[in-house]
Structures are given as C-alpha cells and as structure tokens.
Amino acid sequence: SCSDDSSGSGGGTGGESALGGAGGAADAFPGCTKGELESDFVEDTPLVGPGVDQETGALAPGNYFIATTYLAMEPGVLDHVLDLSGPVISTMMSTEGFVAVSTTRSESCLTLRTLTVWQSEEAMFELVASPAHSTAMSEMSELSRGSSNTLSWEGTAADASWEVALEKLAAEVGGDL
C-alpha cells in the first residue's frame, strides 16, 4: 500500500539490508527474503479493481504500469501499518488511472506485499503524491525492520502477477528503506 519508487522503469529501493534494520530484527526471520514467497503466504486480496473482470478475476488485456511493495515489519506494528494503509487504499481506489490491486501478508515473516496496476506511471504518482500516502511513508522508517522495497515496471496483464513481482524483487540490488 505504499510506493516510493521514483525511477519509473524498474528501479526503486531494493536489496537486502546488511544491518537488518532497527534493532537487528531481521536476524529473527532467517529464510525470509523479498524475492521468495513466504511459506504462509496469505493472499488477502486477489487482483481487484476497475480493470478486473468481476466474474473471472482476470485483468483486462493491455499494457500497464505495475508496481510492487515489500514491507518487512518490526514486531508489534501490524495494527498501526493497517491503520495507515486504510486511507492509502481508499485514495488509491478513487485515483484516476488505477486499474487493480492485490495484497498479501505473512505472519511468520512479518511481511506485507502489494501489487498495483495502473494505466500509466503518472496515474501511480497521483497516489504517491497524496496526503494519505505521504503520511504513511513518513512513518515507514519506524515500522520497517530494514528490508522494504518498491519496484515498478511496464508490462502486459500477464506481467501483473506475484511471480513476476518476486522475480523482479529477487533481482533488485541496493539499499532498503
């Protein structure tokens, strides 16, 4: 539910934090990495939105701007993250150019993931510039344990999947939030 990607073509923040974030909490989650689906993956929401067929759940064919976020949370902050996410999701749903969203979480790895689909990069940045998103992002350094990433890419409906998002996250190198 957050996107701080400023590159627009596959960049963003990436990599695994060498320090493990605030207090080294990442060390408590061995085997939990951004590029691998957690063993207790729970798809909170399959793709939903104005670009998804209500009967089949399929995204309409086309070219899109796609983004994914991976948030490795500090222990005990899930409720606060969800409180911050509510207004972001509400804003996203009403943003012109929004196509679809899917969310997932893992209790064993204390992670949240989003996959969003947009008509354009500009549409996505309408959300990024919103007050709800700015408020949420202002607290991420306290909520993240140091392995949090946002990536974006252009692709077709077939590229708007968790499999593609995981491949892109696994390949990304650099600093984390």
Short mmCIF file of N, CA and C in Angstrom, two decimals:
data_model
loop_
_atom_site.label_atom_id
_atom_site.label_comp_id
_atom_site.label_asym_id
_atom_site.label_seq_id
_atom_site.Cartn_x
_atom_site.Cartn_y
_atom_site.Cartn_z
N SER A 1 0.80 -1.21 0.00
CA SER A 1 0.00 0.00 0.00
C SER A 1 0.83 1.27 0.00
N CYS A 2 2.14 1.11 -0.22
CA CYS A 2 2.95 2.31 -0.31
C CYS A 2 3.91 2.16 -1.46
N SER A 3 4.21 3.26 -2.08
CA SER A 3 5.12 3.24 -3.22
C SER A 3 5.97 4.48 -3.19
N ASP A 4 7.27 4.29 -3.01
CA ASP A 4 8.15 5.44 -3.01
C ASP A 4 9.11 5.37 -4.18
N ASP A 5 8.77 4.59 -5.18
CA ASP A 5 9.61 4.43 -6.36
C ASP A 5 9.65 5.72 -7.15
N SER A 6 10.82 6.21 -7.40
CA SER A 6 10.92 7.45 -8.14
C SER A 6 11.52 7.26 -9.52
N SER A 7 11.81 6.02 -9.89
CA SER A 7 12.51 5.83 -11.15
C SER A 7 11.59 5.65 -12.33
N GLY A 8 10.50 4.94 -12.16
CA GLY A 8 9.55 4.77 -13.23
C GLY A 8 9.83 3.64 -14.18
N SER A 9 11.00 3.05 -14.19
CA SER A 9 11.21 1.96 -15.14
C SER A 9 12.02 0.83 -14.53
N GLY A 10 11.49 0.28 -13.46
CA GLY A 10 12.11 -0.88 -12.86
C GLY A 10 13.02 -0.57 -11.70
N GLY A 11 13.26 0.67 -11.41
CA GLY A 11 14.13 1.00 -10.29
C GLY A 11 13.35 1.07 -9.02
N GLY A 12 13.88 1.78 -8.07
CA GLY A 12 13.22 1.92 -6.78
C GLY A 12 14.21 1.58 -5.71
N THR A 13 13.72 1.29 -4.54
CA THR A 13 14.62 0.85 -3.49
C THR A 13 14.70 -0.64 -3.57
N GLY A 14 15.85 -1.22 -3.28
CA GLY A 14 15.99 -2.66 -3.41
C GLY A 14 17.09 -3.19 -2.55
N GLY A 15 17.24 -4.49 -2.57
CA GLY A 15 18.31 -5.14 -1.85
C GLY A 15 17.91 -5.56 -0.45
N GLU A 16 18.73 -6.39 0.12
CA GLU A 16 18.51 -6.83 1.50
C GLU A 16 19.42 -6.01 2.40
N SER A 17 18.89 -5.56 3.48
CA SER A 17 19.66 -4.73 4.38
C SER A 17 20.74 -5.54 5.09
N ALA A 18 21.94 -5.08 5.03
CA ALA A 18 23.04 -5.77 5.71
C ALA A 18 22.92 -5.65 7.21
N LEU A 19 22.31 -4.60 7.68
CA LEU A 19 22.21 -4.37 9.11
C LEU A 19 20.94 -4.94 9.71
N GLY A 20 19.97 -5.28 8.89
CA GLY A 20 18.76 -5.85 9.43
C GLY A 20 17.81 -4.83 10.00
N GLY A 21 17.98 -3.56 9.73
CA GLY A 21 17.03 -2.55 10.18
C GLY A 21 17.21 -2.20 11.63
N ALA A 22 16.22 -1.50 12.18
CA ALA A 22 16.26 -1.04 13.56
C ALA A 22 16.35 -2.22 14.51
N GLY A 23 17.35 -2.23 15.34
CA GLY A 23 17.47 -3.25 16.36
C GLY A 23 17.86 -4.62 15.84
N GLY A 24 18.17 -4.77 14.55
CA GLY A 24 18.57 -6.06 14.03
C GLY A 24 17.45 -7.08 13.98
N ALA A 25 16.20 -6.64 13.94
CA ALA A 25 15.06 -7.56 13.98
C ALA A 25 15.06 -8.52 12.80
N ALA A 26 15.71 -8.17 11.69
CA ALA A 26 15.73 -9.06 10.52
C ALA A 26 16.38 -10.39 10.86
N ASP A 27 17.33 -10.40 11.79
CA ASP A 27 18.00 -11.63 12.18
C ASP A 27 17.03 -12.64 12.77
N ALA A 28 15.92 -12.20 13.30
CA ALA A 28 14.92 -13.09 13.88
C ALA A 28 14.08 -13.78 12.83
N PHE A 29 14.29 -13.47 11.54
CA PHE A 29 13.48 -14.01 10.46
C PHE A 29 14.36 -14.64 9.38
N PRO A 30 15.18 -15.64 9.75
CA PRO A 30 16.03 -16.27 8.74
C PRO A 30 15.16 -16.94 7.68
N GLY A 31 15.62 -16.91 6.45
CA GLY A 31 14.86 -17.55 5.37
C GLY A 31 13.75 -16.69 4.81
N CYS A 32 13.55 -15.52 5.36
CA CYS A 32 12.52 -14.62 4.86
C CYS A 32 13.19 -13.59 3.96
N THR A 33 12.92 -13.65 2.67
CA THR A 33 13.52 -12.73 1.74
C THR A 33 12.47 -12.16 0.79
N LYS A 34 12.74 -11.01 0.30
CA LYS A 34 11.80 -10.31 -0.57
C LYS A 34 11.51 -11.04 -1.88
N GLY A 35 12.46 -11.84 -2.37
CA GLY A 35 12.30 -12.49 -3.65
C GLY A 35 11.72 -13.89 -3.60
N GLU A 36 11.31 -14.34 -2.41
CA GLU A 36 10.71 -15.66 -2.27
C GLU A 36 9.39 -15.53 -1.52
N LEU A 37 8.40 -16.25 -2.03
CA LEU A 37 7.09 -16.23 -1.39
C LEU A 37 7.17 -16.94 -0.05
N GLU A 38 6.63 -16.33 0.96
CA GLU A 38 6.65 -16.90 2.30
C GLU A 38 5.85 -18.20 2.35
N SER A 39 6.26 -19.11 3.23
CA SER A 39 5.58 -20.41 3.32
C SER A 39 4.13 -20.26 3.78
N ASP A 40 3.83 -19.21 4.51
CA ASP A 40 2.45 -18.99 4.96
C ASP A 40 1.78 -17.84 4.19
N PHE A 41 2.20 -17.66 2.93
CA PHE A 41 1.61 -16.66 2.04
C PHE A 41 0.09 -16.70 2.15
N VAL A 42 -0.49 -15.56 2.46
CA VAL A 42 -1.94 -15.42 2.51
C VAL A 42 -2.30 -14.29 1.56
N GLU A 43 -2.98 -14.61 0.47
CA GLU A 43 -3.39 -13.56 -0.47
C GLU A 43 -4.64 -12.91 0.11
N ASP A 44 -4.44 -11.78 0.78
CA ASP A 44 -5.56 -11.08 1.39
C ASP A 44 -6.60 -10.70 0.34
N THR A 45 -6.11 -10.23 -0.79
CA THR A 45 -6.99 -9.78 -1.87
C THR A 45 -6.41 -10.24 -3.19
N PRO A 46 -7.16 -11.08 -3.93
CA PRO A 46 -6.70 -11.32 -5.30
C PRO A 46 -6.86 -10.01 -6.07
N LEU A 47 -6.36 -9.93 -7.29
CA LEU A 47 -6.48 -8.68 -8.05
C LEU A 47 -7.93 -8.22 -8.08
N VAL A 48 -8.16 -7.00 -7.60
CA VAL A 48 -9.48 -6.37 -7.62
C VAL A 48 -9.33 -4.94 -8.10
N GLY A 49 -10.34 -4.43 -8.73
CA GLY A 49 -10.32 -3.05 -9.19
C GLY A 49 -11.10 -2.91 -10.48
N PRO A 50 -11.17 -1.70 -11.00
CA PRO A 50 -11.98 -1.44 -12.19
C PRO A 50 -11.51 -2.15 -13.45
N GLY A 51 -10.26 -2.61 -13.49
CA GLY A 51 -9.75 -3.29 -14.67
C GLY A 51 -9.82 -4.81 -14.58
N VAL A 52 -10.50 -5.33 -13.55
CA VAL A 52 -10.59 -6.77 -13.34
C VAL A 52 -12.01 -7.24 -13.61
N ASP A 53 -12.14 -8.28 -14.42
CA ASP A 53 -13.45 -8.86 -14.72
C ASP A 53 -14.02 -9.46 -13.43
N GLN A 54 -15.21 -9.02 -13.04
CA GLN A 54 -15.83 -9.46 -11.78
C GLN A 54 -16.10 -10.97 -11.75
N GLU A 55 -16.41 -11.55 -12.89
CA GLU A 55 -16.74 -12.98 -12.93
C GLU A 55 -15.51 -13.87 -12.97
N THR A 56 -14.50 -13.50 -13.74
CA THR A 56 -13.33 -14.36 -13.91
C THR A 56 -12.15 -13.98 -13.03
N GLY A 57 -12.11 -12.74 -12.56
CA GLY A 57 -10.97 -12.27 -11.78
C GLY A 57 -9.76 -11.94 -12.63
N ALA A 58 -9.93 -11.96 -13.97
CA ALA A 58 -8.81 -11.70 -14.88
C ALA A 58 -8.67 -10.21 -15.15
N LEU A 59 -7.43 -9.78 -15.24
CA LEU A 59 -7.12 -8.40 -15.60
C LEU A 59 -7.36 -8.24 -17.10
N ALA A 60 -7.97 -7.15 -17.49
CA ALA A 60 -8.23 -6.89 -18.91
C ALA A 60 -6.91 -6.87 -19.68
N PRO A 61 -6.87 -7.44 -20.89
CA PRO A 61 -5.65 -7.38 -21.69
C PRO A 61 -5.24 -5.92 -21.92
N GLY A 62 -3.95 -5.68 -22.01
CA GLY A 62 -3.47 -4.33 -22.26
C GLY A 62 -2.06 -4.15 -21.75
N ASN A 63 -1.56 -2.93 -21.90
CA ASN A 63 -0.25 -2.54 -21.39
C ASN A 63 -0.46 -1.68 -20.17
N TYR A 64 0.34 -1.93 -19.15
CA TYR A 64 0.14 -1.29 -17.86
C TYR A 64 1.45 -0.83 -17.25
N PHE A 65 1.32 -0.02 -16.20
CA PHE A 65 2.43 0.33 -15.33
C PHE A 65 2.14 -0.43 -14.03
N ILE A 66 3.07 -1.27 -13.60
CA ILE A 66 2.86 -2.19 -12.48
C ILE A 66 3.87 -1.86 -11.39
N ALA A 67 3.44 -1.95 -10.14
CA ALA A 67 4.34 -1.70 -9.01
C ALA A 67 4.12 -2.75 -7.93
N THR A 68 5.17 -3.06 -7.21
CA THR A 68 5.06 -3.97 -6.08
C THR A 68 5.81 -3.37 -4.90
N THR A 69 5.29 -3.61 -3.71
CA THR A 69 5.98 -3.20 -2.50
C THR A 69 6.15 -4.42 -1.60
N TYR A 70 7.23 -4.41 -0.85
CA TYR A 70 7.53 -5.45 0.12
C TYR A 70 7.92 -4.73 1.40
N LEU A 71 7.18 -4.96 2.46
CA LEU A 71 7.46 -4.33 3.75
C LEU A 71 7.73 -5.41 4.78
N ALA A 72 8.96 -5.45 5.29
CA ALA A 72 9.33 -6.32 6.40
C ALA A 72 9.15 -5.48 7.66
N MET A 73 8.15 -5.84 8.44
CA MET A 73 7.76 -5.00 9.59
C MET A 73 8.52 -5.34 10.87
N GLU A 74 8.67 -4.35 11.69
CA GLU A 74 9.12 -4.55 13.05
C GLU A 74 8.02 -5.33 13.78
N PRO A 75 8.38 -6.16 14.75
CA PRO A 75 7.35 -6.86 15.52
C PRO A 75 6.42 -5.87 16.23
N GLY A 76 5.14 -6.20 16.28
CA GLY A 76 4.17 -5.41 17.03
C GLY A 76 3.59 -4.20 16.33
N VAL A 77 3.89 -3.99 15.03
CA VAL A 77 3.41 -2.78 14.36
C VAL A 77 2.31 -3.03 13.34
N LEU A 78 1.88 -4.28 13.15
CA LEU A 78 0.91 -4.59 12.10
C LEU A 78 -0.36 -3.74 12.19
N ASP A 79 -0.93 -3.63 13.38
CA ASP A 79 -2.17 -2.84 13.50
C ASP A 79 -1.96 -1.40 13.06
N HIS A 80 -0.82 -0.81 13.43
CA HIS A 80 -0.55 0.57 13.03
C HIS A 80 -0.35 0.68 11.52
N VAL A 81 0.35 -0.30 10.94
CA VAL A 81 0.54 -0.31 9.48
C VAL A 81 -0.81 -0.40 8.79
N LEU A 82 -1.69 -1.26 9.28
CA LEU A 82 -3.02 -1.40 8.67
C LEU A 82 -3.84 -0.11 8.83
N ASP A 83 -3.69 0.56 9.97
CA ASP A 83 -4.38 1.85 10.16
C ASP A 83 -3.89 2.88 9.14
N LEU A 84 -2.59 2.90 8.88
CA LEU A 84 -2.03 3.83 7.89
C LEU A 84 -2.44 3.43 6.47
N SER A 85 -2.56 2.13 6.22
CA SER A 85 -2.88 1.63 4.88
C SER A 85 -4.31 1.92 4.46
N GLY A 86 -5.24 1.97 5.39
CA GLY A 86 -6.65 2.19 5.05
C GLY A 86 -6.87 3.43 4.21
N PRO A 87 -6.41 4.60 4.65
CA PRO A 87 -6.59 5.80 3.84
C PRO A 87 -5.85 5.75 2.50
N VAL A 88 -4.70 5.06 2.45
CA VAL A 88 -3.96 4.94 1.20
C VAL A 88 -4.78 4.11 0.21
N ILE A 89 -5.34 3.01 0.67
CA ILE A 89 -6.15 2.16 -0.21
C ILE A 89 -7.39 2.91 -0.68
N SER A 90 -8.04 3.63 0.22
CA SER A 90 -9.21 4.42 -0.18
C SER A 90 -8.85 5.45 -1.25
N THR A 91 -7.73 6.12 -1.05
CA THR A 91 -7.27 7.11 -2.04
C THR A 91 -6.95 6.43 -3.35
N MET A 92 -6.26 5.29 -3.28
CA MET A 92 -5.90 4.56 -4.49
C MET A 92 -7.14 4.18 -5.29
N MET A 93 -8.14 3.66 -4.62
CA MET A 93 -9.36 3.21 -5.31
C MET A 93 -10.05 4.34 -6.05
N SER A 94 -9.87 5.55 -5.61
CA SER A 94 -10.54 6.68 -6.27
C SER A 94 -9.61 7.48 -7.18
N THR A 95 -8.36 7.02 -7.34
CA THR A 95 -7.40 7.71 -8.19
C THR A 95 -7.65 7.36 -9.65
N GLU A 96 -7.79 8.38 -10.49
CA GLU A 96 -7.98 8.14 -11.92
C GLU A 96 -6.75 7.42 -12.46
N GLY A 97 -6.97 6.38 -13.23
CA GLY A 97 -5.87 5.60 -13.79
C GLY A 97 -5.52 4.37 -12.97
N PHE A 98 -6.15 4.20 -11.81
CA PHE A 98 -5.97 2.98 -11.02
C PHE A 98 -6.70 1.84 -11.72
N VAL A 99 -6.04 0.68 -11.84
CA VAL A 99 -6.61 -0.47 -12.54
C VAL A 99 -6.92 -1.62 -11.59
N ALA A 100 -5.94 -2.01 -10.74
CA ALA A 100 -6.14 -3.16 -9.86
C ALA A 100 -5.11 -3.17 -8.74
N VAL A 101 -5.44 -3.94 -7.69
CA VAL A 101 -4.53 -4.12 -6.56
C VAL A 101 -4.71 -5.53 -6.01
N SER A 102 -3.62 -6.08 -5.49
CA SER A 102 -3.65 -7.32 -4.72
C SER A 102 -2.75 -7.10 -3.52
N THR A 103 -3.14 -7.65 -2.38
CA THR A 103 -2.31 -7.54 -1.18
C THR A 103 -2.09 -8.94 -0.61
N THR A 104 -0.99 -9.08 0.09
CA THR A 104 -0.68 -10.35 0.75
C THR A 104 0.10 -10.05 2.02
N ARG A 105 0.11 -11.03 2.92
CA ARG A 105 0.85 -10.87 4.16
C ARG A 105 1.37 -12.21 4.62
N SER A 106 2.35 -12.16 5.48
CA SER A 106 2.91 -13.36 6.09
C SER A 106 3.11 -13.07 7.57
N GLU A 107 2.53 -13.92 8.40
CA GLU A 107 2.73 -13.76 9.84
C GLU A 107 4.09 -14.30 10.27
N SER A 108 4.56 -15.38 9.63
CA SER A 108 5.83 -15.97 10.04
C SER A 108 7.01 -15.05 9.72
N CYS A 109 6.92 -14.29 8.63
CA CYS A 109 8.00 -13.37 8.24
C CYS A 109 7.68 -11.92 8.59
N LEU A 110 6.50 -11.66 9.12
CA LEU A 110 6.04 -10.30 9.43
C LEU A 110 6.21 -9.39 8.22
N THR A 111 5.61 -9.80 7.10
CA THR A 111 5.71 -9.00 5.88
C THR A 111 4.34 -8.69 5.31
N LEU A 112 4.30 -7.58 4.60
CA LEU A 112 3.14 -7.20 3.79
C LEU A 112 3.66 -6.93 2.39
N ARG A 113 2.85 -7.29 1.39
CA ARG A 113 3.20 -7.05 0.00
C ARG A 113 2.00 -6.45 -0.71
N THR A 114 2.26 -5.59 -1.68
CA THR A 114 1.21 -5.09 -2.56
C THR A 114 1.65 -5.26 -4.00
N LEU A 115 0.67 -5.43 -4.86
CA LEU A 115 0.87 -5.46 -6.30
C LEU A 115 -0.20 -4.52 -6.86
N THR A 116 0.21 -3.43 -7.50
CA THR A 116 -0.76 -2.49 -8.05
C THR A 116 -0.56 -2.35 -9.54
N VAL A 117 -1.66 -2.09 -10.23
CA VAL A 117 -1.66 -1.96 -11.68
C VAL A 117 -2.29 -0.62 -12.03
N TRP A 118 -1.62 0.10 -12.94
CA TRP A 118 -2.02 1.46 -13.29
C TRP A 118 -2.07 1.62 -14.80
N GLN A 119 -2.85 2.57 -15.26
CA GLN A 119 -2.87 2.89 -16.69
C GLN A 119 -1.57 3.55 -17.12
N SER A 120 -0.91 4.24 -16.20
CA SER A 120 0.34 4.94 -16.53
C SER A 120 1.13 5.22 -15.26
N GLU A 121 2.39 5.56 -15.47
CA GLU A 121 3.24 5.96 -14.35
C GLU A 121 2.69 7.22 -13.68
N GLU A 122 2.19 8.14 -14.49
CA GLU A 122 1.63 9.39 -13.95
C GLU A 122 0.45 9.10 -13.02
N ALA A 123 -0.38 8.14 -13.38
CA ALA A 123 -1.52 7.78 -12.52
C ALA A 123 -1.01 7.26 -11.18
N MET A 124 0.02 6.41 -11.20
CA MET A 124 0.57 5.89 -9.95
C MET A 124 1.11 7.03 -9.09
N PHE A 125 1.78 8.00 -9.73
CA PHE A 125 2.36 9.09 -8.95
C PHE A 125 1.30 10.03 -8.37
N GLU A 126 0.09 10.00 -8.90
CA GLU A 126 -1.01 10.73 -8.25
C GLU A 126 -1.23 10.18 -6.85
N LEU A 127 -1.18 8.86 -6.72
CA LEU A 127 -1.31 8.25 -5.39
C LEU A 127 -0.10 8.57 -4.53
N VAL A 128 1.08 8.42 -5.10
CA VAL A 128 2.32 8.65 -4.35
C VAL A 128 2.35 10.06 -3.75
N ALA A 129 1.81 11.03 -4.48
CA ALA A 129 1.82 12.42 -4.02
C ALA A 129 0.65 12.76 -3.08
N SER A 130 -0.22 11.81 -2.82
CA SER A 130 -1.41 12.09 -2.00
C SER A 130 -1.03 12.26 -0.53
N PRO A 131 -1.84 13.03 0.21
CA PRO A 131 -1.59 13.19 1.65
C PRO A 131 -1.60 11.86 2.41
N ALA A 132 -2.50 10.94 2.06
CA ALA A 132 -2.57 9.66 2.76
C ALA A 132 -1.27 8.88 2.60
N HIS A 133 -0.76 8.85 1.37
CA HIS A 133 0.48 8.12 1.13
C HIS A 133 1.66 8.81 1.81
N SER A 134 1.71 10.12 1.75
CA SER A 134 2.79 10.87 2.41
C SER A 134 2.81 10.61 3.90
N THR A 135 1.63 10.58 4.51
CA THR A 135 1.54 10.29 5.95
C THR A 135 2.08 8.91 6.26
N ALA A 136 1.66 7.91 5.47
CA ALA A 136 2.13 6.54 5.70
C ALA A 136 3.64 6.45 5.52
N MET A 137 4.15 7.04 4.45
CA MET A 137 5.59 6.95 4.19
C MET A 137 6.42 7.65 5.26
N SER A 138 5.88 8.68 5.88
CA SER A 138 6.63 9.40 6.90
C SER A 138 6.92 8.53 8.12
N GLU A 139 6.20 7.42 8.26
CA GLU A 139 6.39 6.54 9.41
C GLU A 139 7.10 5.23 9.07
N MET A 140 7.41 5.01 7.81
CA MET A 140 7.97 3.72 7.39
C MET A 140 9.30 3.38 8.05
N SER A 141 10.15 4.37 8.30
CA SER A 141 11.46 4.04 8.90
C SER A 141 11.29 3.46 10.31
N GLU A 142 10.22 3.82 11.00
CA GLU A 142 9.97 3.25 12.32
C GLU A 142 9.26 1.91 12.24
N LEU A 143 8.53 1.66 11.16
CA LEU A 143 7.73 0.45 11.03
C LEU A 143 8.47 -0.69 10.33
N SER A 144 9.45 -0.33 9.50
CA SER A 144 10.21 -1.31 8.74
C SER A 144 11.41 -1.79 9.54
N ARG A 145 11.72 -3.05 9.40
CA ARG A 145 12.92 -3.57 10.06
C ARG A 145 14.12 -3.54 9.12
N GLY A 146 14.00 -2.82 8.01
CA GLY A 146 15.15 -2.58 7.15
C GLY A 146 15.15 -3.33 5.83
N SER A 147 14.12 -4.09 5.53
CA SER A 147 14.03 -4.77 4.24
C SER A 147 12.68 -4.43 3.63
N SER A 148 12.61 -3.25 3.07
CA SER A 148 11.36 -2.80 2.47
C SER A 148 11.69 -2.21 1.11
N ASN A 149 10.93 -2.60 0.10
CA ASN A 149 11.26 -2.24 -1.26
C ASN A 149 10.03 -1.89 -2.07
N THR A 150 10.23 -1.05 -3.06
CA THR A 150 9.20 -0.75 -4.05
C THR A 150 9.87 -0.79 -5.41
N LEU A 151 9.26 -1.51 -6.33
CA LEU A 151 9.75 -1.60 -7.70
C LEU A 151 8.58 -1.35 -8.64
N SER A 152 8.88 -0.87 -9.82
CA SER A 152 7.83 -0.66 -10.82
C SER A 152 8.37 -1.00 -12.20
N TRP A 153 7.47 -1.38 -13.10
CA TRP A 153 7.85 -1.76 -14.45
C TRP A 153 6.64 -1.63 -15.37
N GLU A 154 6.93 -1.57 -16.65
CA GLU A 154 5.87 -1.56 -17.64
C GLU A 154 5.70 -2.99 -18.14
N GLY A 155 4.44 -3.38 -18.40
CA GLY A 155 4.20 -4.73 -18.87
C GLY A 155 2.76 -4.93 -19.30
N THR A 156 2.47 -6.16 -19.63
CA THR A 156 1.12 -6.54 -20.04
C THR A 156 0.38 -7.10 -18.84
N ALA A 157 -0.86 -7.49 -19.06
CA ALA A 157 -1.66 -8.09 -17.99
C ALA A 157 -0.95 -9.32 -17.42
N ALA A 158 -0.25 -10.07 -18.25
CA ALA A 158 0.47 -11.26 -17.80
C ALA A 158 1.61 -10.91 -16.84
N ASP A 159 2.13 -9.69 -16.92
CA ASP A 159 3.23 -9.26 -16.05
C ASP A 159 2.75 -8.74 -14.70
N ALA A 160 1.44 -8.65 -14.53
CA ALA A 160 0.87 -8.18 -13.26
C ALA A 160 0.56 -9.39 -12.39
N SER A 161 1.64 -10.06 -11.94
CA SER A 161 1.48 -11.27 -11.14
C SER A 161 2.49 -11.30 -10.00
N TRP A 162 2.19 -12.09 -8.98
CA TRP A 162 3.13 -12.24 -7.88
C TRP A 162 4.41 -12.90 -8.37
N GLU A 163 4.32 -13.81 -9.33
CA GLU A 163 5.51 -14.48 -9.84
C GLU A 163 6.48 -13.47 -10.46
N VAL A 164 5.97 -12.57 -11.28
CA VAL A 164 6.83 -11.55 -11.90
C VAL A 164 7.37 -10.60 -10.83
N ALA A 165 6.51 -10.21 -9.90
CA ALA A 165 6.94 -9.31 -8.82
C ALA A 165 8.09 -9.94 -8.02
N LEU A 166 7.97 -11.22 -7.70
CA LEU A 166 9.03 -11.90 -6.95
C LEU A 166 10.33 -11.96 -7.73
N GLU A 167 10.25 -12.23 -9.03
CA GLU A 167 11.45 -12.26 -9.87
C GLU A 167 12.15 -10.91 -9.85
N LYS A 168 11.37 -9.85 -9.97
CA LYS A 168 11.95 -8.50 -10.00
C LYS A 168 12.55 -8.13 -8.65
N LEU A 169 11.86 -8.49 -7.56
CA LEU A 169 12.41 -8.22 -6.23
C LEU A 169 13.68 -9.01 -5.98
N ALA A 170 13.72 -10.26 -6.41
CA ALA A 170 14.90 -11.10 -6.20
C ALA A 170 16.11 -10.54 -6.96
N ALA A 171 15.88 -9.95 -8.11
CA ALA A 171 16.96 -9.43 -8.95
C ALA A 171 17.44 -8.05 -8.53
N GLU A 172 16.67 -7.33 -7.74
CA GLU A 172 16.99 -5.96 -7.36
C GLU A 172 18.11 -5.95 -6.31
N VAL A 173 19.09 -5.08 -6.52
CA VAL A 173 20.21 -4.94 -5.60
C VAL A 173 20.28 -3.47 -5.17
N GLY A 174 20.63 -3.23 -3.94
CA GLY A 174 20.77 -1.86 -3.49
C GLY A 174 20.31 -1.71 -2.05
N GLY A 175 20.02 -0.46 -1.67
CA GLY A 175 19.65 -0.17 -0.29
C GLY A 175 18.17 -0.30 -0.04
N ASP A 176 17.84 -0.69 1.15
CA ASP A 176 16.45 -0.81 1.58
C ASP A 176 16.01 0.42 2.35
N LEU A 177 14.71 0.53 2.53
CA LEU A 177 14.12 1.61 3.31
C LEU A 177 14.57 1.48 4.75
#
